[in-house]
XYZ file of C-alpha atoms in Angstrom:
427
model
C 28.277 -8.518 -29.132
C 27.205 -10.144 -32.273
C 23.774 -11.556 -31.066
C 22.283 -8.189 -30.427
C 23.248 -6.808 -33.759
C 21.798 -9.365 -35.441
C 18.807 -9.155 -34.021
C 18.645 -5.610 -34.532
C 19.078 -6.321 -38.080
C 16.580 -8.656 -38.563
C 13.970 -6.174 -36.707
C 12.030 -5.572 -39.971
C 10.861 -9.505 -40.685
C 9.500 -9.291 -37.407
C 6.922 -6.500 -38.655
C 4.232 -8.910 -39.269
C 1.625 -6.887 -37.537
C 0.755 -4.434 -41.121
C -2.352 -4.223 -43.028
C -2.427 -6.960 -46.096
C -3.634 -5.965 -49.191
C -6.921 -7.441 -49.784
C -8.664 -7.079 -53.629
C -12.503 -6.239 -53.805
C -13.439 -6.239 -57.665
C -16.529 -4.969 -58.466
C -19.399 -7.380 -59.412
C -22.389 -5.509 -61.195
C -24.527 -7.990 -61.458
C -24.342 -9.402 -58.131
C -24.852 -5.407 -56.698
C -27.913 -5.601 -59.120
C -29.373 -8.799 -58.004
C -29.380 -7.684 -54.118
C -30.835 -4.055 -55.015
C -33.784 -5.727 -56.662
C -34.414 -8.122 -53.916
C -34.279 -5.521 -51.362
C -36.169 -2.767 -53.308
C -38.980 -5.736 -53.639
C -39.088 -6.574 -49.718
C -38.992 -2.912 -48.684
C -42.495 -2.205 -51.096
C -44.177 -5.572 -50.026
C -46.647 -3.414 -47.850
C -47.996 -1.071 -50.783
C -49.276 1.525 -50.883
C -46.437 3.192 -49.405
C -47.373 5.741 -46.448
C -45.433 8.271 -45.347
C -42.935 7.350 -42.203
C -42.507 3.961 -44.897
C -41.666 6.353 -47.653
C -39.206 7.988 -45.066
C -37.805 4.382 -43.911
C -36.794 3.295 -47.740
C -35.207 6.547 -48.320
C -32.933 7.007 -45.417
C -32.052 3.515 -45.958
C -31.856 3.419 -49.996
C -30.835 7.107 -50.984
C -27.360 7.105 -52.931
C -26.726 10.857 -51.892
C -27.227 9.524 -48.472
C -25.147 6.438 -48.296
C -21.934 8.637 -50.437
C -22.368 10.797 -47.004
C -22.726 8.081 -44.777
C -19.415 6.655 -46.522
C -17.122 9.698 -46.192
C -18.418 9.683 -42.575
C -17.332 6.328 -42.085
C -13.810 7.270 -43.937
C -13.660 10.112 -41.573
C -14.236 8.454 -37.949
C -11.731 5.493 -39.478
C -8.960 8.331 -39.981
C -9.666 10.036 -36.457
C -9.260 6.879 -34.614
C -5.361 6.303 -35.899
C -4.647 10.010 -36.139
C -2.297 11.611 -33.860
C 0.492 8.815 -33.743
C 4.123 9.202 -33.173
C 6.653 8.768 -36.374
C 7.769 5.097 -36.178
C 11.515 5.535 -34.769
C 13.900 4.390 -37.163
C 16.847 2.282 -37.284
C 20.410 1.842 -39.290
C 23.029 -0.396 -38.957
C 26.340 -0.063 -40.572
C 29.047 -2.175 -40.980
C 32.908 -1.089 -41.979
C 36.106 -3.503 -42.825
C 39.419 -1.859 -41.796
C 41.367 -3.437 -44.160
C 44.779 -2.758 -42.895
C 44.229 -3.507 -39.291
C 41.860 -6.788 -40.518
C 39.247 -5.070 -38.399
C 35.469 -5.100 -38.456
C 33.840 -2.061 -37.098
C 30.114 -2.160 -36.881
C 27.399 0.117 -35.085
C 23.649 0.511 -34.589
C 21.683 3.893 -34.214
C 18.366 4.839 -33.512
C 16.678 7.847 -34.722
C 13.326 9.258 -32.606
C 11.594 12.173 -32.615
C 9.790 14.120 -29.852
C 7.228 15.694 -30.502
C 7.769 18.755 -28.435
C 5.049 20.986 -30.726
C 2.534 19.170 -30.180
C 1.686 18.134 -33.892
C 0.357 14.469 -32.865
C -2.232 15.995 -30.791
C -3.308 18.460 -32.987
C -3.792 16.188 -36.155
C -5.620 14.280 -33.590
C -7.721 17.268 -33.224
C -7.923 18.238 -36.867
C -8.797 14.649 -37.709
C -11.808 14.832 -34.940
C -12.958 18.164 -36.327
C -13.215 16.544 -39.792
C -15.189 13.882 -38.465
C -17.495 16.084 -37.206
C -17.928 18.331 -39.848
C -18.558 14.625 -42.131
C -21.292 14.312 -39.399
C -22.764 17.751 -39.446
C -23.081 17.515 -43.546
C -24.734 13.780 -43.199
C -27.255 15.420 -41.096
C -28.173 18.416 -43.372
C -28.271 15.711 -46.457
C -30.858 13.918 -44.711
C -32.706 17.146 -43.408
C -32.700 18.272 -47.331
C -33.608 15.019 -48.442
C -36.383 14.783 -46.333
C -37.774 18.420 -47.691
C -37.737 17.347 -51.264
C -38.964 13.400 -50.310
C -42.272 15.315 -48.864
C -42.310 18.082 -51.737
C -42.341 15.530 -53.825
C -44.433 13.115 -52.686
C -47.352 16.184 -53.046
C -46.352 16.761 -56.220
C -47.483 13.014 -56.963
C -50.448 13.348 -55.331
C -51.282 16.722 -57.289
C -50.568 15.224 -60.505
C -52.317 11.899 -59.277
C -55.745 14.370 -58.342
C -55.518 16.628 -61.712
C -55.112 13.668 -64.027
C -58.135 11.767 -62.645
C -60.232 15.740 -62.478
C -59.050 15.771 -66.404
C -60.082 11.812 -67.280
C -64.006 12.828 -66.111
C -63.365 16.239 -67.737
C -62.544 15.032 -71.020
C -65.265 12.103 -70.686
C -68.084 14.575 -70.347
C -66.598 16.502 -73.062
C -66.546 13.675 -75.460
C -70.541 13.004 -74.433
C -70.870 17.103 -74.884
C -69.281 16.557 -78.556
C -71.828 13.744 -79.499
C -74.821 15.980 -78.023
C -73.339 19.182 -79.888
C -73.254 17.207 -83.100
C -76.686 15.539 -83.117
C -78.268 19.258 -82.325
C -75.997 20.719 -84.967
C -77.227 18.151 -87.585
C -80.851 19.294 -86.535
C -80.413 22.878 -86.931
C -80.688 23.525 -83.253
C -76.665 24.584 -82.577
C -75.126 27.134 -84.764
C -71.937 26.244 -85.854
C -69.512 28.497 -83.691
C -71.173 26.882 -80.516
C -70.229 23.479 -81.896
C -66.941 24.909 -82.966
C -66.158 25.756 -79.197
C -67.360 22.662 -77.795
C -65.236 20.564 -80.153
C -62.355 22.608 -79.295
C -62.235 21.884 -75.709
C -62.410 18.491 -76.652
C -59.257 19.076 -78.167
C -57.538 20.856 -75.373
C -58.282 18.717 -73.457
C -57.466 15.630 -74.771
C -54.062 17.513 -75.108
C -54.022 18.568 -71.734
C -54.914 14.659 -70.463
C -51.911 13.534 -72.518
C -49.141 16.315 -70.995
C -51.121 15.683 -67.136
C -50.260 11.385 -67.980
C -46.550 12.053 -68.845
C -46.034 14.682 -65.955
C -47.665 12.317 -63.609
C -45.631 8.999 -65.216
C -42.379 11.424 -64.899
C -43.008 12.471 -61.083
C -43.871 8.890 -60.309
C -40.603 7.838 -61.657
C -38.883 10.786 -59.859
C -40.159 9.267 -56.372
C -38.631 5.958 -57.902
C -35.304 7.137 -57.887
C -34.836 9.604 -55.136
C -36.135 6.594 -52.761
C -33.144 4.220 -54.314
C -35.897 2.048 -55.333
C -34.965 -0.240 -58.461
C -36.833 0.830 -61.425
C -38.387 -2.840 -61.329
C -40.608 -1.029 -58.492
C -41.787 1.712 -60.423
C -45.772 0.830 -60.577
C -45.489 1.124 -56.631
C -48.334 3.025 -55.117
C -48.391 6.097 -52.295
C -50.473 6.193 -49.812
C -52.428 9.332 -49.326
C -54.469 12.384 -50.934
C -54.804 15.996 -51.281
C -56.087 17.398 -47.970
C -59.804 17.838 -48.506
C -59.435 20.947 -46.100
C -56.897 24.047 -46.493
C -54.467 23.207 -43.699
C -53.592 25.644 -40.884
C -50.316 27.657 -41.077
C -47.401 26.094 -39.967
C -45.252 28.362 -36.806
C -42.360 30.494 -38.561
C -39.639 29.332 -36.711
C -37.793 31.850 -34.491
C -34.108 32.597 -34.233
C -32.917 29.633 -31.304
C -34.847 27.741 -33.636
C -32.807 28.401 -37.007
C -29.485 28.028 -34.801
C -29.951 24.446 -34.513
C -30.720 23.755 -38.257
C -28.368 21.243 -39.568
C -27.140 23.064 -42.566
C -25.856 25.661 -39.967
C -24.180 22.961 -37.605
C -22.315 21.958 -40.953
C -21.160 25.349 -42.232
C -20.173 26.056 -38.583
C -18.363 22.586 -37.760
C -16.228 23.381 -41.663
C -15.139 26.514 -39.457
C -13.968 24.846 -36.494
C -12.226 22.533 -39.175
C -10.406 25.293 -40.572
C -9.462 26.860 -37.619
C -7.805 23.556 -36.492
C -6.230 23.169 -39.635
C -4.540 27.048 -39.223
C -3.032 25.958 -35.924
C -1.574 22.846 -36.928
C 0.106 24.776 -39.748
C 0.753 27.687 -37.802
C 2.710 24.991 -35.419
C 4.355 23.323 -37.810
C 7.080 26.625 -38.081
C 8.690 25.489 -35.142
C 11.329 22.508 -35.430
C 10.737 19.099 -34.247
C 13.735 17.435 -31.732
C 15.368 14.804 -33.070
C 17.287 11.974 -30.286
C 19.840 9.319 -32.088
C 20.874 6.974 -29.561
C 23.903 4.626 -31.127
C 25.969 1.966 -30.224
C 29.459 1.106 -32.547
C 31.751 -1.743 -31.996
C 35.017 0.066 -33.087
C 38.840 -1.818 -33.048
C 37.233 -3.826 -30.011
C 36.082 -1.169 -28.216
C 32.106 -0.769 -27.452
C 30.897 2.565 -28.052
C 27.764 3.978 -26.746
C 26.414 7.984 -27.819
C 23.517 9.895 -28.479
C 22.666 12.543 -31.107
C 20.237 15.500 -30.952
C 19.126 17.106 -34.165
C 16.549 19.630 -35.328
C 15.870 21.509 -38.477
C 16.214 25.438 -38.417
C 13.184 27.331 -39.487
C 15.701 30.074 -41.447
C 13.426 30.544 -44.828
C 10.888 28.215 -44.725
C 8.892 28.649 -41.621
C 5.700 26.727 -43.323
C 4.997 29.678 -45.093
C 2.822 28.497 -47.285
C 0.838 26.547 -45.016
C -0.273 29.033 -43.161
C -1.394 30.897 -46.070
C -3.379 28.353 -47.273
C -4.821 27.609 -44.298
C -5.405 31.259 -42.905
C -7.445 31.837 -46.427
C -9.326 28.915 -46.092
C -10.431 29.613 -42.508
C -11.812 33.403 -43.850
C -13.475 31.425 -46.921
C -15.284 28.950 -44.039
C -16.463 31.575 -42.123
C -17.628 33.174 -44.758
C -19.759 30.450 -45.678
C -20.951 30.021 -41.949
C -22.402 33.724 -42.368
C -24.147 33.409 -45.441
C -25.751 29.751 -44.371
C -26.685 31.724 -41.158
C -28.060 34.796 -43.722
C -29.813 32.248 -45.812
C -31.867 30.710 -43.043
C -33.276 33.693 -42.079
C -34.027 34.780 -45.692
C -35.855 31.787 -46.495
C -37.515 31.923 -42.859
C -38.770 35.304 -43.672
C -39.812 34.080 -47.049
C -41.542 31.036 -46.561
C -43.379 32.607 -43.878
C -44.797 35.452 -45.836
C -45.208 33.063 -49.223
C -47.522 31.094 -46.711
C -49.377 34.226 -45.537
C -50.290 34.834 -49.430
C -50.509 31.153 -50.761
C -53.548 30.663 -47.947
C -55.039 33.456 -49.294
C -55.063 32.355 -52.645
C -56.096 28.834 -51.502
C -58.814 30.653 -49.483
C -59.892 32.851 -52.520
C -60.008 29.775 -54.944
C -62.024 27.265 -52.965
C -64.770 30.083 -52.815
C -64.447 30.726 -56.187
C -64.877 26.616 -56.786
C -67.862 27.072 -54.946
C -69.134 29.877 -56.167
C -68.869 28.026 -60.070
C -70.090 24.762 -59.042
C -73.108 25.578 -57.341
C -73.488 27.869 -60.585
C -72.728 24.216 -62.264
C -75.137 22.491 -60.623
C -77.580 25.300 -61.179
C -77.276 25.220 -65.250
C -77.757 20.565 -64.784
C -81.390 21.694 -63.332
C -82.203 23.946 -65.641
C -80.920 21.838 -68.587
C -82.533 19.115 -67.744
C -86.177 20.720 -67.628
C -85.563 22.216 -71.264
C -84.505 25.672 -69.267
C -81.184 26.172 -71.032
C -79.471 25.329 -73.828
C -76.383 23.059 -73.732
C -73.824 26.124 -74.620
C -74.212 27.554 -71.199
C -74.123 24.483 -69.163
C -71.088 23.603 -71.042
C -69.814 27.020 -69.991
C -70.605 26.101 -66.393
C -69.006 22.957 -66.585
C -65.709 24.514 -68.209
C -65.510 27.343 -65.275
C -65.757 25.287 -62.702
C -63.411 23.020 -63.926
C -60.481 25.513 -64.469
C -61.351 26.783 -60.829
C -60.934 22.974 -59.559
C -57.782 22.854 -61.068
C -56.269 26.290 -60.444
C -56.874 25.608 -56.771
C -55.334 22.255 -56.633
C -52.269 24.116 -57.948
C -52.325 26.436 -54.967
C -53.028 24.092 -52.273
C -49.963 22.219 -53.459
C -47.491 25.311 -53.808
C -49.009 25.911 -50.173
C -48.534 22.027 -49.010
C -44.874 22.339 -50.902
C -44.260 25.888 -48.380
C -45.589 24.493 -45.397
C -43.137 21.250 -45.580
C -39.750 23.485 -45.906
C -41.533 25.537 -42.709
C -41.755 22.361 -40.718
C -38.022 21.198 -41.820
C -36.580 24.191 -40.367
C -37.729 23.768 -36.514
C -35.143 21.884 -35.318
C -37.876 19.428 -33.665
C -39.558 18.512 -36.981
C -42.114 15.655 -36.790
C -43.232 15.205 -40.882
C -47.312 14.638 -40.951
């Protein structure tokens, strides 16, 4: 009887099937090298357009990828989750002394899991899986609403800053002309005053519209995951010339697929799997010992069944815990579900008033330049005097730029309207 309890002790070198540590140290400037070369092949076709723009950011994002990881981390733990405890084994080995005896035994130790708790932390590590899931999709849904809002915003800044470089041109060549009539006697001097002011303002103006447009630029640098080497890369696109139609206000079926709902709900079903696994855990777990003992030549062969009494304990605590934290994720499921249909509600009505506005100020631009154009004829025939054209010019201006700020706070509206049908297709 010696062979088998031997090998029984030397059970644990035979373990050779467990993970080995492996080290990974970080290398910066290696992680560096590879995020310029792909940032550089992923803007080789410049300018940029849209579904491109889309491409780089899904892939580049860090937001995006931190998601992607704990989803990974998540669908790793759900496929090993649910196992049985490893049985375990002890050996023991006692010298009678007086009888010049060895007594020796082996015993086992296994438990059943008669609650179930295997298959529910199966279960709880699914639900966690898909609730990694459900958030990686509303990441990239929200992404994509500020990747578009954004890329206007570039394009608004691009189309005001080059509307200000002509403006502040034909101010300078105002300035000259205001001068030379002033030295002549034929401006007064609070004419010239005025027109030298708005030189002023707007070189000012010019300077603020380059650094908002440089910062905005660099903003699209970054929330692509581009390196900054790439940040002289160019977008494709413009302003529409046209305002563009309304965009549908998405109904209720429609807000109930929305990813950032499918999150907030799949954190409930999380919870609740979480309550029942604690809520299970009150009950005791049966323990099975089968032994064998060698004792004064006789072999001995028994079995033990053990379990813990839930007396005091009864996971108290747990369930707590867990019961709270289901009420606080269902909470949050109600007021994502609220919050969709405020900012349904809102977006659609902002629309309503923000294509009035645009509709009001491209009359109004119009209106002022044909007023412009008007005050060039009669200036150049001697008509007018250059005080009122400059007026013209100013007016219309302003109204140029004024309704390139609505059409983009309209543009900006319409892309978050889009982003909540379920079936989005970005234009």
């Amino acid at each position: 009887m010696k062979h088998p309890f031997h090998i029984v002790c030397c059970l644990p070198l035979l373990l050779v099937s467990c993970t080995l540590y492996s080290p990974k140290p970080l290398d910066l400037s290696r992680d560096t090298a590879e995020w310029q070369q792909l940032s550089a092949r992923m803007c080789e076709e410049t300018p940029l357009t849209l579904n491109k723009l889309h491409e780089i950011g899904l892939l580049l994002n860090p937001e995006l990828n931190q998601a992607r990881l704990n989803y990974a981390r998540s669908t790793a733990v759900a496929e090993f989750a649910g196992l049985w405890n490893d049985p375990g084994i002890s050996a023991e080995l006692r010298q009678v002394r007086e009888a010049d005896a060895t007594n020796r035994g082996v015993g086992l130790s296994l438990t059943l899991p008669v609650t179930g708790l295997p298959g529910l932390a199966k279960k709880v590590a699914e639900c966690y899986k898909q609730e990694d899931y459900a958030a990686m999709q509303a990441k990239e849904r929200a992404y994509l609403v500020q990747l578009d809002t954004l890329r206007f915003s570039v394009m608004s800044t691009h189309a005001k800053l080059h509307l200000m470089q002509s403006r502040v041109k034909q101010l300078a060549e105002e300035q000259n002309q205001a001068q030379r009539m002033h030295e002549l006697g034929e401006m007064e001097f609070a004419d010239f005053q005025v027109i030298c002011r708005r030189l002023n303002d707007g070189q000012k103006e010019l300077q603020e519209m380059e650094q908002e447009h440089l910062q905005t630029h660099l903003e699209m640098v970054k929330l692509l995951g581009l390196h900054p080497d790439q940040r002289e890369v160019e977008l494709d696109g413009h302003l529409p010339a046209a305002i563009p139609a309304a965009v549908p206000q998405p109904d209720m079926q429609m807000l109930l697929q929305h990813p950032a709902l499918k999150a907030a709900m799949a954190a409930h079903d999380t919870s609740e799997a979480e309550l029942q696994r604690e809520i299970r855990k009150q009950y005791p777990e049966l323990e099975i010992g089968p032994g064998f003992e060698h004792d004064g030549g006789d072999s001995k062969v028994g079995v033990g069944i053990g379990m813990n009494l839930p007396i005091w304990n009864r996971n108290k605590e747990g369930v707590a815990q867990a019961t709270a934290t289901r009420a606080i994720k269902e909470y949050d499921a109600v007021l994502a579900w609220r919050d969709l249909l405020q900012t349904s509600v809102s977006l659609g009505d902002m629309q309503k008033l923000l294509l009035q506005h645009c509709r009001a100020e491209q009359e109004r631009v119009a209106r002022l330049s044909a007023a412009e154009k008007q005050q060039e004829k009669l200036y150049a025939i001697g008509e007018t005097k250059l005080p009122a054209v400059a007026d013209a010019r100013q007016e219309a201006y302003l109204r140029r730029l004024n309704y390139i700020d609505c059409l983009t706070k309209l543009l900006s509206t319409q892309v978050e309207l889009q982003y909540l049908n379920p079936d989005c297709i970005a234009k």
